[in-house]
PDB file of C-alpha atoms in Angstrom:
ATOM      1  CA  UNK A   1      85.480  81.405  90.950  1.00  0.00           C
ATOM      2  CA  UNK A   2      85.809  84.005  93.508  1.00  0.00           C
ATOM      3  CA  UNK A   3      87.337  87.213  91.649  1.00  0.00           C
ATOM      4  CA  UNK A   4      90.827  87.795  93.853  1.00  0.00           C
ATOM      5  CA  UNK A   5      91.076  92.086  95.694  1.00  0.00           C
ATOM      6  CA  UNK A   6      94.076  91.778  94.051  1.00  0.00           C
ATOM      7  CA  UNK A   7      95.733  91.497  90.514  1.00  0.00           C
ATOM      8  CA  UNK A   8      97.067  88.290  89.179  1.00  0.00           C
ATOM      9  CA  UNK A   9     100.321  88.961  87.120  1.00  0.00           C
ATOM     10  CA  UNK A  10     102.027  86.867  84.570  1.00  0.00           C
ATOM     11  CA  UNK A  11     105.256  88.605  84.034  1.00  0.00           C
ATOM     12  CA  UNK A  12     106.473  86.599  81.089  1.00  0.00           C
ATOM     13  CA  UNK A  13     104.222  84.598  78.854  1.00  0.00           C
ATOM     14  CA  UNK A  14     103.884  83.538  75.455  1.00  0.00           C
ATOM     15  CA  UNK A  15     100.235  83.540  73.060  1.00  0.00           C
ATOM     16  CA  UNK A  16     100.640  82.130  69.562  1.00  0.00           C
ATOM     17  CA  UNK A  17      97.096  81.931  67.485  1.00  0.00           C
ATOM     18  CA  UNK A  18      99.235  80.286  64.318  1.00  0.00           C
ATOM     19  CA  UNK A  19     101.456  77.392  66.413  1.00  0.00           C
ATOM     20  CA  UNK A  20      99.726  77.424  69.436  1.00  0.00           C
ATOM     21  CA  UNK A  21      96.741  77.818  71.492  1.00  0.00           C
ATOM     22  CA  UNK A  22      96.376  81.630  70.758  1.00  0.00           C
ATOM     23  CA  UNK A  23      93.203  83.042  72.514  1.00  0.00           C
ATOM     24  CA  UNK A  24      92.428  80.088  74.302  1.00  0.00           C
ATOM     25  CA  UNK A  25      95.131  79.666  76.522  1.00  0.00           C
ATOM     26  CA  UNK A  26      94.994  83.522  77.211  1.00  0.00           C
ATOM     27  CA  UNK A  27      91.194  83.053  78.014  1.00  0.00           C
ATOM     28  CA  UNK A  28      92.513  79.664  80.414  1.00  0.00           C
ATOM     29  CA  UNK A  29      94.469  82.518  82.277  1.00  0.00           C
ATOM     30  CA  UNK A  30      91.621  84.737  82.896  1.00  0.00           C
ATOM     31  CA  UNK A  31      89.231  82.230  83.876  1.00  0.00           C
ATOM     32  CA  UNK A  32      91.766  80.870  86.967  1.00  0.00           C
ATOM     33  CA  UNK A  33      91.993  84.445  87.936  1.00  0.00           C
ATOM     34  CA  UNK A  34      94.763  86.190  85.837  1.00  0.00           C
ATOM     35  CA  UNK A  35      93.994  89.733  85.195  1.00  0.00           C
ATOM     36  CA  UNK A  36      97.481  91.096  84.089  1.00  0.00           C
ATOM     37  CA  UNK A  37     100.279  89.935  82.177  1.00  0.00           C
ATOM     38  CA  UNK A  38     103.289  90.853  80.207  1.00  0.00           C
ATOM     39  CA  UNK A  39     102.962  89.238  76.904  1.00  0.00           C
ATOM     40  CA  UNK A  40     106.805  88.819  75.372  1.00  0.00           C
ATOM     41  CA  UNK A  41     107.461  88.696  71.415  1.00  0.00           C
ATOM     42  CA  UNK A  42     108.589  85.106  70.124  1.00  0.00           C
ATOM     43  CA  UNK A  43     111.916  84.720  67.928  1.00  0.00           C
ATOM     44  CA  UNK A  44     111.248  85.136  64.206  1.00  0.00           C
ATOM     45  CA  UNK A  45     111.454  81.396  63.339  1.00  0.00           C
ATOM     46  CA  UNK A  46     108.016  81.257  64.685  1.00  0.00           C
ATOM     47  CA  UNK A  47     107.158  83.460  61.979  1.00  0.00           C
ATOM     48  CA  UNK A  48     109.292  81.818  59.235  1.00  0.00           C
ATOM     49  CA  UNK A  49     111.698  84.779  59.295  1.00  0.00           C
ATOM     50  CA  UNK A  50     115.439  84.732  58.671  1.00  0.00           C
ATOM     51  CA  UNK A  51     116.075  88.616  59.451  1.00  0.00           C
ATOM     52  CA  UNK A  52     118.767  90.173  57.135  1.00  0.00           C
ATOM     53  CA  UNK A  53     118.381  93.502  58.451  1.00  0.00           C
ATOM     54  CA  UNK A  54     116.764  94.974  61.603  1.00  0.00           C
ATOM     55  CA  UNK A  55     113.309  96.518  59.782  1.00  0.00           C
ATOM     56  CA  UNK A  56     112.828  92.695  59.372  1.00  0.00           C
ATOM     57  CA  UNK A  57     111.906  92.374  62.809  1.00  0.00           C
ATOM     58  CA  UNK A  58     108.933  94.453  62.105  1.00  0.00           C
ATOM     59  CA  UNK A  59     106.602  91.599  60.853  1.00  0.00           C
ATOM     60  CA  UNK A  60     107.057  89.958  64.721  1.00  0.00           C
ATOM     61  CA  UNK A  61     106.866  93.000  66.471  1.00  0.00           C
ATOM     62  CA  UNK A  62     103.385  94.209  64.717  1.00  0.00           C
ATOM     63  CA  UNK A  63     101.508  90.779  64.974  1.00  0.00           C
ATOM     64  CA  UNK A  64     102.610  90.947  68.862  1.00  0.00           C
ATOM     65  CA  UNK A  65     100.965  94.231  69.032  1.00  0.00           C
ATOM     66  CA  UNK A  66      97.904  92.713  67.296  1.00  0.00           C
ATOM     67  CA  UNK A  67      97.572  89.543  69.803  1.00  0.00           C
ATOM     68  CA  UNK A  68      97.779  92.021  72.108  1.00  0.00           C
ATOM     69  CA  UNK A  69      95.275  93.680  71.414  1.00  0.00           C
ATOM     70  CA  UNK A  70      93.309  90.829  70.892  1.00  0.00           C
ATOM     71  CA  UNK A  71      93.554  89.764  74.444  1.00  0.00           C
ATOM     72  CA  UNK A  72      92.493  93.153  75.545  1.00  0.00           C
ATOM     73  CA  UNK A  73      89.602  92.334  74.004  1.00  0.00           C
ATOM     74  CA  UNK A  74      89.052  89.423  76.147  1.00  0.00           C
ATOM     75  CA  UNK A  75      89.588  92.117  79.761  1.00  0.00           C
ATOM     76  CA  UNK A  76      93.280  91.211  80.532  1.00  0.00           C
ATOM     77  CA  UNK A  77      95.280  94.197  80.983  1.00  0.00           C
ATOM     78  CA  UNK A  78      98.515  93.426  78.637  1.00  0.00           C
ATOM     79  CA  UNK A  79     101.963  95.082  78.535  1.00  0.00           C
ATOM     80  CA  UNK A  80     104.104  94.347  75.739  1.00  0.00           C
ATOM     81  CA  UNK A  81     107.887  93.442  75.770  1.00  0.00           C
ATOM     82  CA  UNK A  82     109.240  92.779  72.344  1.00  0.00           C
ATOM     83  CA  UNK A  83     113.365  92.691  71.366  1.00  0.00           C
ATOM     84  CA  UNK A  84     115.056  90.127  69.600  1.00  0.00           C
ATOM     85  CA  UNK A  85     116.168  86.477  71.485  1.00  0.00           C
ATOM     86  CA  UNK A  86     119.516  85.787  72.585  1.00  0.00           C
ATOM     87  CA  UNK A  87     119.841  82.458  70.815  1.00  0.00           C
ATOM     88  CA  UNK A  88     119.280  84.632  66.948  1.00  0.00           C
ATOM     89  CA  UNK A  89     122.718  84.626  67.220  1.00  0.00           C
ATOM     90  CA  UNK A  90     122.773  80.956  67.018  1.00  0.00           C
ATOM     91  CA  UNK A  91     120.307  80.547  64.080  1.00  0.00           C
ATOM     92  CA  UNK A  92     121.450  83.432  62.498  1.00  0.00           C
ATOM     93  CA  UNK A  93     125.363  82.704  62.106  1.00  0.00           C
ATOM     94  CA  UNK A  94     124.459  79.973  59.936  1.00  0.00           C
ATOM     95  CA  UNK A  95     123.710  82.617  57.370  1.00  0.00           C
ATOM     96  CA  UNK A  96     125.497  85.688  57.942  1.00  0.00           C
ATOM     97  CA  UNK A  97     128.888  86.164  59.339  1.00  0.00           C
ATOM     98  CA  UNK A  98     129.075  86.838  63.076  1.00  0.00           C
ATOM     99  CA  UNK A  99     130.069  90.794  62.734  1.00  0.00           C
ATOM    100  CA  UNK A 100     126.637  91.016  60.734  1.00  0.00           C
ATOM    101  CA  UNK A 101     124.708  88.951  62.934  1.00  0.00           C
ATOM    102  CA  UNK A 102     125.234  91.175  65.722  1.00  0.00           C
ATOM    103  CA  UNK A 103     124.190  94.440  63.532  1.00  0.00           C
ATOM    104  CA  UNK A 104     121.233  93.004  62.955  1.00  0.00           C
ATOM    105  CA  UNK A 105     120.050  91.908  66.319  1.00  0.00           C
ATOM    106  CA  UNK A 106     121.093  95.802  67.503  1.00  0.00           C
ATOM    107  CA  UNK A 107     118.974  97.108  64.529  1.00  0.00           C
ATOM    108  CA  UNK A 108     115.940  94.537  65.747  1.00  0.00           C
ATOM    109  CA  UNK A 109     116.369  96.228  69.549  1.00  0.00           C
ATOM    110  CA  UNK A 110     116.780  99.758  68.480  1.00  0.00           C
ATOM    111  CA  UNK A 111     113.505  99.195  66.314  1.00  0.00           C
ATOM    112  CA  UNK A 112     111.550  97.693  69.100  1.00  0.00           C
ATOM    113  CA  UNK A 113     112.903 100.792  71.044  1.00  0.00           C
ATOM    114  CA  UNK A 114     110.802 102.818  68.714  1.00  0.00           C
ATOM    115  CA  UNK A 115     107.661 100.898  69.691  1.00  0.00           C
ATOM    116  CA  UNK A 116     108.243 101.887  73.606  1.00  0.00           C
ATOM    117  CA  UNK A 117     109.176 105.430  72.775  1.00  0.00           C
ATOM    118  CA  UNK A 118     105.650 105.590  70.698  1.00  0.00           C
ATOM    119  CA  UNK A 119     103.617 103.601  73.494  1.00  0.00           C
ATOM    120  CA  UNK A 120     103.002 100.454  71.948  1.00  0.00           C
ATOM    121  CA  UNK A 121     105.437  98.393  74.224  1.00  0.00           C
ATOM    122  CA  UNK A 122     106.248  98.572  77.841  1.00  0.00           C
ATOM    123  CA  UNK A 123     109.692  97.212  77.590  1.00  0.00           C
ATOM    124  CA  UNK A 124     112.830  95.376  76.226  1.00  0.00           C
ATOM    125  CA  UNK A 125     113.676  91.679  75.639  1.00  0.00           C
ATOM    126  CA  UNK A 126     117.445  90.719  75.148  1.00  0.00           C
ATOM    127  CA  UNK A 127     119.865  88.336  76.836  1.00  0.00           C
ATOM    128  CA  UNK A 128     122.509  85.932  76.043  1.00  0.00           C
ATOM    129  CA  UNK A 129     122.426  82.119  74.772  1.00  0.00           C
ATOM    130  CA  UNK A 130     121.753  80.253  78.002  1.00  0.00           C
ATOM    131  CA  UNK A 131     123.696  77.248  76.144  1.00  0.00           C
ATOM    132  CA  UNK A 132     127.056  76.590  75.968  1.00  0.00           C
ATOM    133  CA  UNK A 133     128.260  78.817  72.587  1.00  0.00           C
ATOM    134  CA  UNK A 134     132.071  79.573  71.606  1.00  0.00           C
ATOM    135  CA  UNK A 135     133.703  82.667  73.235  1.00  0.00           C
ATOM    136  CA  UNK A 136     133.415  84.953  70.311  1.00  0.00           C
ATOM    137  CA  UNK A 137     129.848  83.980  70.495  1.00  0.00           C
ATOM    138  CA  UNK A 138     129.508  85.275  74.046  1.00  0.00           C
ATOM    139  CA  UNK A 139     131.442  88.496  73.390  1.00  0.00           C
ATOM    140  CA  UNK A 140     128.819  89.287  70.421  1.00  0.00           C
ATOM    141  CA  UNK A 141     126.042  88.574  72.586  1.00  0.00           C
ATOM    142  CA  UNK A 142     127.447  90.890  75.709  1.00  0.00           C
ATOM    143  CA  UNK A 143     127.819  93.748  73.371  1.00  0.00           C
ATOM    144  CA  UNK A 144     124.511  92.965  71.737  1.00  0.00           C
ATOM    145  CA  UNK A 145     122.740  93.252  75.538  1.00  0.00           C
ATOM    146  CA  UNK A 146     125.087  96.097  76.509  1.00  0.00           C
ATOM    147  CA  UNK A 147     123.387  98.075  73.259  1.00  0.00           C
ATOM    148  CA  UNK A 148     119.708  96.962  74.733  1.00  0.00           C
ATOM    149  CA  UNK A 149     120.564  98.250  77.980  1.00  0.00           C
ATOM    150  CA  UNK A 150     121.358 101.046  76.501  1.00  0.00           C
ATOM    151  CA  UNK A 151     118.148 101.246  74.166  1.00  0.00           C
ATOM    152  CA  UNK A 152     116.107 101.214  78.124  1.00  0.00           C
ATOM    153  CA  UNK A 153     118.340 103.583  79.777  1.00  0.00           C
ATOM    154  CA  UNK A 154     117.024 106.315  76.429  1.00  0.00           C
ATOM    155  CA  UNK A 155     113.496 105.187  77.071  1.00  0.00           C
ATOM    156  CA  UNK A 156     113.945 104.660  80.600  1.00  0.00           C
ATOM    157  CA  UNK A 157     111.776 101.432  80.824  1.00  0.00           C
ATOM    158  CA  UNK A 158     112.568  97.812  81.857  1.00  0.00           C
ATOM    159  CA  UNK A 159     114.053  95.227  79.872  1.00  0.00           C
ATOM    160  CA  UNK A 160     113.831  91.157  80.523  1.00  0.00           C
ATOM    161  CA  UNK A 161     117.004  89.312  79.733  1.00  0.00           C
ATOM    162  CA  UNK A 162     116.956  85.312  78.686  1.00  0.00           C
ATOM    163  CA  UNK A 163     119.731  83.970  79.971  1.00  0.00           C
ATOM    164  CA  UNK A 164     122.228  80.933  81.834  1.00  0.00           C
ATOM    165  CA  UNK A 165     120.821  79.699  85.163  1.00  0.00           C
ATOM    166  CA  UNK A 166     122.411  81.808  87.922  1.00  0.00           C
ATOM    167  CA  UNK A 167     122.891  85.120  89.493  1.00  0.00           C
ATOM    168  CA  UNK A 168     123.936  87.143  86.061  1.00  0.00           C
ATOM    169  CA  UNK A 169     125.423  89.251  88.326  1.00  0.00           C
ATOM    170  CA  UNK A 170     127.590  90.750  85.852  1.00  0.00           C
ATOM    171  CA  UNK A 171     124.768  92.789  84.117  1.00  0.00           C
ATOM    172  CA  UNK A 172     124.495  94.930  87.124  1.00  0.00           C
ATOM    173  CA  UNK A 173     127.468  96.910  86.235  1.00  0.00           C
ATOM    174  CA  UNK A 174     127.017  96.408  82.383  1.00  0.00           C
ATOM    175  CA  UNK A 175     123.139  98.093  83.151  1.00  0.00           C
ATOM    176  CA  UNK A 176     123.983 100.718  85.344  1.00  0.00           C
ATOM    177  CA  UNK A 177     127.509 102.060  82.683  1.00  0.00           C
ATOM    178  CA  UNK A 178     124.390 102.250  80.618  1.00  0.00           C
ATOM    179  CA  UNK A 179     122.301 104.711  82.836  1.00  0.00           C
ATOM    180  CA  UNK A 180     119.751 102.190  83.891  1.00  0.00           C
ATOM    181  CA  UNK A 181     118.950 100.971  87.172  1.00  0.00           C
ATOM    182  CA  UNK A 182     119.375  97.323  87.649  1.00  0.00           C
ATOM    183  CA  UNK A 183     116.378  96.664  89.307  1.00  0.00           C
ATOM    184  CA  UNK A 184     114.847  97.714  85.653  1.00  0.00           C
ATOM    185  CA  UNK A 185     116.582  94.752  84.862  1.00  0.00           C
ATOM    186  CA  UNK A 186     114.080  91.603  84.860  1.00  0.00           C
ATOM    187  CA  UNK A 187     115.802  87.918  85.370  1.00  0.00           C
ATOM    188  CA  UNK A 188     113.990  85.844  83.501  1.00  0.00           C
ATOM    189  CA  UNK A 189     113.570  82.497  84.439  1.00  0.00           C
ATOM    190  CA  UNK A 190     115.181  83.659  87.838  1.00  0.00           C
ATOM    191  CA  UNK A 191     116.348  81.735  90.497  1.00  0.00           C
ATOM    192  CA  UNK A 192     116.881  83.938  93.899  1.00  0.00           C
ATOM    193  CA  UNK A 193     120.502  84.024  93.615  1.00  0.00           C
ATOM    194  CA  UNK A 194     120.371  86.943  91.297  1.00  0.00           C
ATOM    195  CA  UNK A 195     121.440  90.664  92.147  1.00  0.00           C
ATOM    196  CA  UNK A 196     119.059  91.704  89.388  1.00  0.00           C
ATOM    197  CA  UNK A 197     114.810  91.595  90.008  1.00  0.00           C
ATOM    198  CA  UNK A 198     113.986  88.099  89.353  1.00  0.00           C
ATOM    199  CA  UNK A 199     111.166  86.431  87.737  1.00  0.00           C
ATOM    200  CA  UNK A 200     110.449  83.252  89.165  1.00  0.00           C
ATOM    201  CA  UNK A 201     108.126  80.498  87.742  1.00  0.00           C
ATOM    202  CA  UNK A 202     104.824  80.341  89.344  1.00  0.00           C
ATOM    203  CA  UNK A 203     106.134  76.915  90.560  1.00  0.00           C
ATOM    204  CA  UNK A 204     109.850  77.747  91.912  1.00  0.00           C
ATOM    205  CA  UNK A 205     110.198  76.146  95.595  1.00  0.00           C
ATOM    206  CA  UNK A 206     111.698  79.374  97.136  1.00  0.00           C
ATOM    207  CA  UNK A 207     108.825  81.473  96.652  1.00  0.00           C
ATOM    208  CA  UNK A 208     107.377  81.087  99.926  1.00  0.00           C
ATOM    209  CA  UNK A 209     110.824  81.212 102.177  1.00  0.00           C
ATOM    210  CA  UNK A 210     111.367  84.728  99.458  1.00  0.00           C
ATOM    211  CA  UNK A 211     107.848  86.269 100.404  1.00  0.00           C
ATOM    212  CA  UNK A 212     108.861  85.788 104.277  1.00  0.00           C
ATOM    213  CA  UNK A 213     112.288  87.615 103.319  1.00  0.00           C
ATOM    214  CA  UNK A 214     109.490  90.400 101.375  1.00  0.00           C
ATOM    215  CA  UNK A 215     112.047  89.623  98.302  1.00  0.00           C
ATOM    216  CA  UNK A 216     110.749  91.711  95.731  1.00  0.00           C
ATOM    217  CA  UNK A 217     110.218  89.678  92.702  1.00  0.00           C
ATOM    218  CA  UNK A 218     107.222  88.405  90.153  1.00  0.00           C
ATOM    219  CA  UNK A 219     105.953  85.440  88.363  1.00  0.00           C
ATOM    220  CA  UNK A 220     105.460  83.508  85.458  1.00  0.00           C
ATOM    221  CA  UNK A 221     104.738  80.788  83.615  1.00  0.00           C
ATOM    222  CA  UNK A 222     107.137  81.415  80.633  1.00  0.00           C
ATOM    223  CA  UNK A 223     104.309  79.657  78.655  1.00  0.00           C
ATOM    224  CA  UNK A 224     105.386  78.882  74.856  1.00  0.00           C
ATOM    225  CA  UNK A 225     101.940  78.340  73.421  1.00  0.00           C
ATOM    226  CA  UNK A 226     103.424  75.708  70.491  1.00  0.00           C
ATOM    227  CA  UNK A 227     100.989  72.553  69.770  1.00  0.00           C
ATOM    228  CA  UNK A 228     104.771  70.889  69.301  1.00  0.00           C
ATOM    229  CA  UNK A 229     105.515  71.393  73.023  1.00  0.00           C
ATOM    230  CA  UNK A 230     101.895  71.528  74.625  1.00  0.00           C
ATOM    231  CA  UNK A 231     101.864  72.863  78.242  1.00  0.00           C
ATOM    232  CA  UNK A 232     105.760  74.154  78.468  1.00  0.00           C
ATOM    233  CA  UNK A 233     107.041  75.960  80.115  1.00  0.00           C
ATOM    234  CA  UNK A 234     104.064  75.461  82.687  1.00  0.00           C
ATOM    235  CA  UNK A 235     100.707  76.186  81.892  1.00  0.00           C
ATOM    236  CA  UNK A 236      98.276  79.444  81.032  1.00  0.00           C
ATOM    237  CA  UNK A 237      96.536  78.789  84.785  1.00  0.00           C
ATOM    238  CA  UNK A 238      99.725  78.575  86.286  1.00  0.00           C
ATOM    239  CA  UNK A 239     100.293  81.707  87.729  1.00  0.00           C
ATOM    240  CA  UNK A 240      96.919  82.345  89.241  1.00  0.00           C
ATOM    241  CA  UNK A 241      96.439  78.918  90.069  1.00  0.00           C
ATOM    242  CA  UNK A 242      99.920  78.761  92.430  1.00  0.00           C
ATOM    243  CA  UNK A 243      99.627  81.852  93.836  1.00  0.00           C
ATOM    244  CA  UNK A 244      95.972  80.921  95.066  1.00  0.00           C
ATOM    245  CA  UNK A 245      97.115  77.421  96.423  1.00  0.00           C
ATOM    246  CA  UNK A 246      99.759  79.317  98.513  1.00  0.00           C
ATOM    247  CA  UNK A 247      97.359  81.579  99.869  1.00  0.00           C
ATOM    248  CA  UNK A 248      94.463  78.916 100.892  1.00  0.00           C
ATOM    249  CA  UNK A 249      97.095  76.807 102.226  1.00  0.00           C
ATOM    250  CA  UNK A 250      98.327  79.611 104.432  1.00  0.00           C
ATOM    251  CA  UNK A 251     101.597  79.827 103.194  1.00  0.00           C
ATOM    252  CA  UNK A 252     101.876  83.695 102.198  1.00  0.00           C
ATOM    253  CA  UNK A 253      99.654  86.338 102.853  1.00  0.00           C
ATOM    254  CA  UNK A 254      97.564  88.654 100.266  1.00  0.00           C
ATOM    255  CA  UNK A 255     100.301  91.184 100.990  1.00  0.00           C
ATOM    256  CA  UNK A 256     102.901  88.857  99.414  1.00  0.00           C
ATOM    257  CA  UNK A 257     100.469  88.073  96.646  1.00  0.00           C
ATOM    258  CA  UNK A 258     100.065  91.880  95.945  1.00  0.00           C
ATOM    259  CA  UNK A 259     103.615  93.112  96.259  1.00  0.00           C
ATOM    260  CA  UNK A 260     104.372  90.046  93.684  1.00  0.00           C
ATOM    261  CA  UNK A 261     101.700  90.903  91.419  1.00  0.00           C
ATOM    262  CA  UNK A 262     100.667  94.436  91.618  1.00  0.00           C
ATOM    263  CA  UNK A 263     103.498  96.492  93.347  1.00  0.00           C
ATOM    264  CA  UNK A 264     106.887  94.933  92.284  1.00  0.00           C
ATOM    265  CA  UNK A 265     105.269  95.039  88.279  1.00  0.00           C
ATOM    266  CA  UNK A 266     104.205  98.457  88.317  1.00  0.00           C
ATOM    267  CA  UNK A 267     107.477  99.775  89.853  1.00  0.00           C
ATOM    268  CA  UNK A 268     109.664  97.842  87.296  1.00  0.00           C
ATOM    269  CA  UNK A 269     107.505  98.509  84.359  1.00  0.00           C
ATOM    270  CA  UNK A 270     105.678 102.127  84.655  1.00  0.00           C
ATOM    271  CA  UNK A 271     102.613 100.289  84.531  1.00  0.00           C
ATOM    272  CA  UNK A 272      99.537 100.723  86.875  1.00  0.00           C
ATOM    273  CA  UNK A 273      98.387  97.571  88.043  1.00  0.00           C
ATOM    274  CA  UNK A 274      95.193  96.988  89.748  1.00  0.00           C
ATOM    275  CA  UNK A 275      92.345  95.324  89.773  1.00  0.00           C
TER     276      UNK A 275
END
């Protein structure tokens, strides 16, 4: 395959070695033409952890670090995001009462704060249950993403929120009582409604009629890497394989494809991004 002038970015993607394809799927990515991508933390029941306290987040945190550097290995550029997923909350108020659970999901974010302050991560991961979940449940979950917001304004660095379809357009006022800029805010999951800078999947309809508008947005695959769910959200190739198929069919130009994948990531995350 013809190496692309510019960088191929997946902004939010998933590589598991114990329940999933692990180096493979990363090394699917490179050869269709990926050369970047953000590679996001996975909850701790994909480690067998129940978290009691915060420090137990570390276990996730460090064998992220470690498949990331494993896929350095491989020539991808990787930036790290690690936090602690909105739906903990859910899993974890089975065990603990719902005052504790939200201690210990701040405690998880204010420890993977430490990893960006030191270098070792790029940005933030928190949210809100994208379910339906009991109002008290909600309210936790706002005040647990109000503290991450928080966590990025201190380290001044991006964070990428899971959370319901729509615009979230709430956070924009929750982000910037916190000191941080909403466009350091990253929709994941996005659809174009949202005030905040969206991450669309690599196969979202509105990407082309966005790139005409020069939206400034990026792209993903949200790929899970679990043998249990093979191929979700979309695919390892995804990204580079989409954004090449616009581009041969005509329908965006290699500026679009570089303001998605090389401009628009490095201003949100701090990161240079080239080929």
């Amino acid at each position: 395959m013809k190496i692309p002038s510019f960088p191929v970015t997946d902004d939010h993607i998933h590589i598991d070695p114990v329940n999933g394809r692990g180096l493979e799927a990363a090394k699917d990515f490179l050869r269709a033409g990926g050369s970047h991508l953000f590679l996001v933390c996975k909850p701790t029941s994909s480690f067998g952890i129940t978290p009691a306290k915060g420090t137990d987040f570390t276990g996730v945190f460090d064998e992220t670090l470690a498949i990331a550097e494993q896929v350095r290995e491989l020539g991808l550029t990787v930036g790290v995001v690690l936090g602690v997923h909105p739906a903990e909350i859910t899993r974890l108020s089975g065990s603990y009462p719902l005052s504790r659970v939200e201690e210990i999901m701040k405690e998880g974010i204010s420890l993977a704060a430490t990893y960006v302050a030191d270098g070792r991560a790029v940005a933030l991961k928190s949210g809100r249950p994208h379910y339906e979940v009991p109002g008290e449940i909600l309210d936790a979950s706002n005040r647990v993403l109000a503290h991450a917001f928080s966590c990025a304004a201190r380290n001044d660095c991006a964070i990428q929120v899971h959370a319901e379809s729509g615009p979230c357009a709430d956070m924009v006022p929750m982000a910037e009582s916190a000191g941080l800029p909403s466009w350091k805010v990253v929709k994941h999951y996005a659809t174009p409604d949202t005030p905040l800078t969206p991450s669309f999947i690599a196969t979202h309809p509105d990407i082309p009629e966005l790139c005409r508008e020069k939206r400034e947005f990026t792209m993903e695959s949200d790929y899970m890497d679990e043998n249990s769910r093979p191929g979700a959200v979309i695919g390892p190739k995804s990204v580079p394989r989409a954004t090449f198929r616009l581009l041969e069919q005509g329908i965006i130009e290699e500026e679009d494809a570089f303001r998605i994948h090389a401009e628009t990531p490095a201003k949100v995350y701090g990161m240079e991004i080239s080929r």
